[in-house]
Structure formats: structure tokens, C-alpha cells
């Protein structure tokens, strides 16, 4: 069985390309179904949290004594202050800004990271949303875009799927490892026609339609059976839940689609008219920034109180360590 549909809006903004501005919302397209265990006090059945501990002394560190350092060489760190990190954060525009359209097959599988369902933001976005979806499907193209979610900038691919769109966050090029040095077969490794024919026959014999319901996480199923058995036998312990809070999202606007498409194709819109779209987006951005400023204390509280199952699936940006 597929995971239930998520109607919760994780992000609200707009798709933008040329002068076109389509209000949309993002919804989680996946669900984490791996077993998640909480740490509990064996005697009191209360939750046990994680402490930040000095690895050399073993002592718990007060939050105000902890700083962020980036390792540039082995055991050599540069410390960055919260203000310095904040100043480097990308500006949130609440916009999925399409910068190019490419053939869908040109994107290697290793670049795909995390998918989101995209929905029109209100009735005004239905027609332009459908037009973009149909155009991408007919041309076999995907939109390559930049988007800022929870203060972190992402590269993304906007892909048509069924009656909707999927925004799949992509890895940056420096996050995909080089294949040099891997023991992949070279040009000197050949297969015979007979071997290839038998392999093709085997593939055809096992071929079928994609049916994800036929495949199950057997480890999770066995653990769930054990959990249900213990529950029936009276092994249920009451633990006080931690409260969680939702973060409100910002708003977006739309301008007449046909006229914007015409201007985008001509590329020489009148100055007064061409300025209308940026002005509208600037106005919307101001309102969105105000909404974000009001929501900041809520996000901070939610970060302290939200349980692992209630956290937003998009995490704030962290300073990336140098990869090996």
C-alpha cells in the first residue's frame, strides 16, 4: 500500500520563468517508514534527550559555549559566528526560478535527491499550472530551477507526472563523486552474441509492469508484528507526548499568463509593462519577508519541541564538512 496523501503544505510560493509567475504549494511526496526508536528512561518511562558532550573530557557542554567550526585540514578548523553564517544565507524569494529546460533523460539518476508534489496555489493558478505541465510533457523537457527552502538553496528539476508536477531536488555537481578509479568493465570486456541473447530472454521472461505494492520491507514488517504482539500482551507504556507546531507559509501572486508568455517570447516588452511583474514580485516578497519574520519565533519554538515524526521534512542548512 502506498503512503497516505499528505495535504499539509510544506512551502508556498510560485514557479517563475520568463515573466510567467504561477502560484504553487509543495507537499511531501515520500514517507519515512523505517522503524524509529525513542530513548526512554527504563525506570520512569520518560524520554531521554541527546546532550552535546565534549569528546575529550566527556562533560556536557552548555549551548552558549558551543561554536561552529569548519575543518579545512586535518584537525585544523575555522570558526564561524552565527552572524557570519546568517549573512551568507540565500535570500528567500518564495520562487521556483526556472533557468533552463533540458531533456528529461539527460539528468543522471545520481543527481536526483528528494521529490515534492507541486500543486497550484489557488484557483488562479490552475490554468497556467496545467499549461506548464502539458508543455513539459509534450516537449519531454524538465525545468531546471533554483529554489530556497528553509534558508537552504537547492538545485531542482520540475517534472510533469500524471496531472501534476513533481519538484525533485537535485544534488549539486560537487556532491556527485567522480567514477574514476571504479572497476567498471572497459572496452576490452566483450560479451558474445549467444550470451547476450540468453540474457535478453531472461529479462523478457521476468519483465512486467511496475507494481511497487509487490515489494515490501520485510525487516520493518517483522518488527511491527513484534510490536503489535507485545502490545496485545500488555507491554504498552504511557509516555507524555511533546507538543509540535506548524510553521505558516508565505503567499504568492499571479499575473496574466497569456500576456506574460507573449512578452517572454518577444523579449522586448515595454519598459512600463515589463516592470509590472518584478514590481508585483517585489511587493509579494516584502509581504513574504514580513510573514517569515513573524514566523521566526514559531520556528525556533518548534525546533525545540517538535518530535522526530512531526518535524518538517526540509531541514535548515548546515555548514558542510569537507568531503573525503
Coordinates of N, CA, C and O in Angstrom, one line a residue, residues 6 10 41 43 75 101 119 127 138 177 204 211 214 227 238 242 250 261 263-264 269 288 291-292 294:
X6 N -0.3 13.4 1.6 CA -0.1 14.5 2.5 C -0.7 15.8 2.0 O -0.3 16.3 1.0
X10 N 4.1 22.3 2.8 CA 5.4 22.5 3.4 C 6.0 23.8 2.9 O 6.9 24.3 3.6
X41 N 13.8 6.4 29.7 CA 14.3 6.1 31.0 C 13.6 4.8 31.4 O 12.4 4.7 31.5
X43 N 13.3 3.2 34.2 CA 12.6 3.3 35.5 C 11.3 4.1 35.4 O 10.3 3.7 35.9
X75 N 42.3 18.3 11.6 CA 42.4 18.9 12.9 C 42.6 20.4 12.8 O 43.0 21.0 13.8
X101 N 15.5 24.7 -19.7 CA 14.7 23.5 -19.9 C 15.6 22.5 -20.6 O 16.2 22.8 -21.6
X119 N 1.5 21.6 -6.3 CA 0.1 21.9 -6.6 C -0.1 23.3 -6.9 O 0.6 24.2 -6.4
X127 N -5.0 27.1 -14.5 CA -4.8 27.1 -15.9 C -3.3 27.2 -16.3 O -2.8 26.4 -17.1
X138 N 4.7 17.4 -23.5 CA 4.7 17.3 -24.9 C 6.2 17.5 -25.5 O 6.5 16.9 -26.5
X177 N 30.1 12.1 -6.8 CA 31.5 11.7 -6.9 C 31.9 11.2 -8.3 O 31.0 10.8 -9.0
X204 N 13.3 -10.8 -20.6 CA 11.9 -10.8 -21.1 C 11.0 -11.7 -20.3 O 9.8 -11.4 -20.1
X211 N 4.9 -2.5 -10.4 CA 3.9 -2.6 -9.4 C 4.7 -2.6 -8.0 O 5.1 -3.6 -7.4
X214 N 4.1 -4.9 -4.8 CA 4.6 -6.3 -4.8 C 5.9 -6.4 -3.9 O 6.2 -7.5 -3.5
X227 N 6.0 -5.6 17.7 CA 5.4 -4.5 18.4 C 3.9 -4.8 18.7 O 3.5 -4.6 19.9
X238 N 2.9 4.2 28.8 CA 2.5 5.6 28.5 C 3.6 6.6 28.6 O 4.3 6.6 29.7
X242 N 5.3 15.2 23.2 CA 5.8 16.5 23.2 C 5.0 17.3 22.1 O 4.7 16.8 21.1
X250 N 4.4 31.6 3.4 CA 4.1 32.9 2.8 C 3.2 32.8 1.6 O 2.8 31.7 1.2
X261 N 3.5 35.3 -21.4 CA 4.1 34.4 -22.4 C 4.5 35.2 -23.6 O 5.6 35.0 -24.2
X263 N 5.2 38.4 -24.0 CA 6.4 39.3 -23.7 C 7.6 38.4 -23.6 O 8.7 38.9 -24.1
X264 N 7.6 37.3 -22.9 CA 8.8 36.4 -22.7 C 9.3 36.0 -24.1 O 10.5 35.9 -24.3
X269 N 9.6 43.5 -24.1 CA 8.4 44.1 -23.5 C 8.6 45.6 -23.2 O 9.7 46.0 -22.9
X288 N 6.0 38.5 2.1 CA 6.5 37.2 2.5 C 7.6 37.3 3.5 O 7.7 36.5 4.5
X291 N 6.0 37.9 6.8 CA 5.5 36.7 7.3 C 6.5 35.8 7.9 O 6.4 35.2 8.9
X292 N 7.7 35.8 7.2 CA 8.8 35.0 7.7 C 9.3 35.5 9.0 O 9.7 34.8 9.9
X294 N 7.6 37.2 11.3 CA 6.7 36.8 12.3 C 6.8 35.4 12.7 O 6.5 35.0 13.8

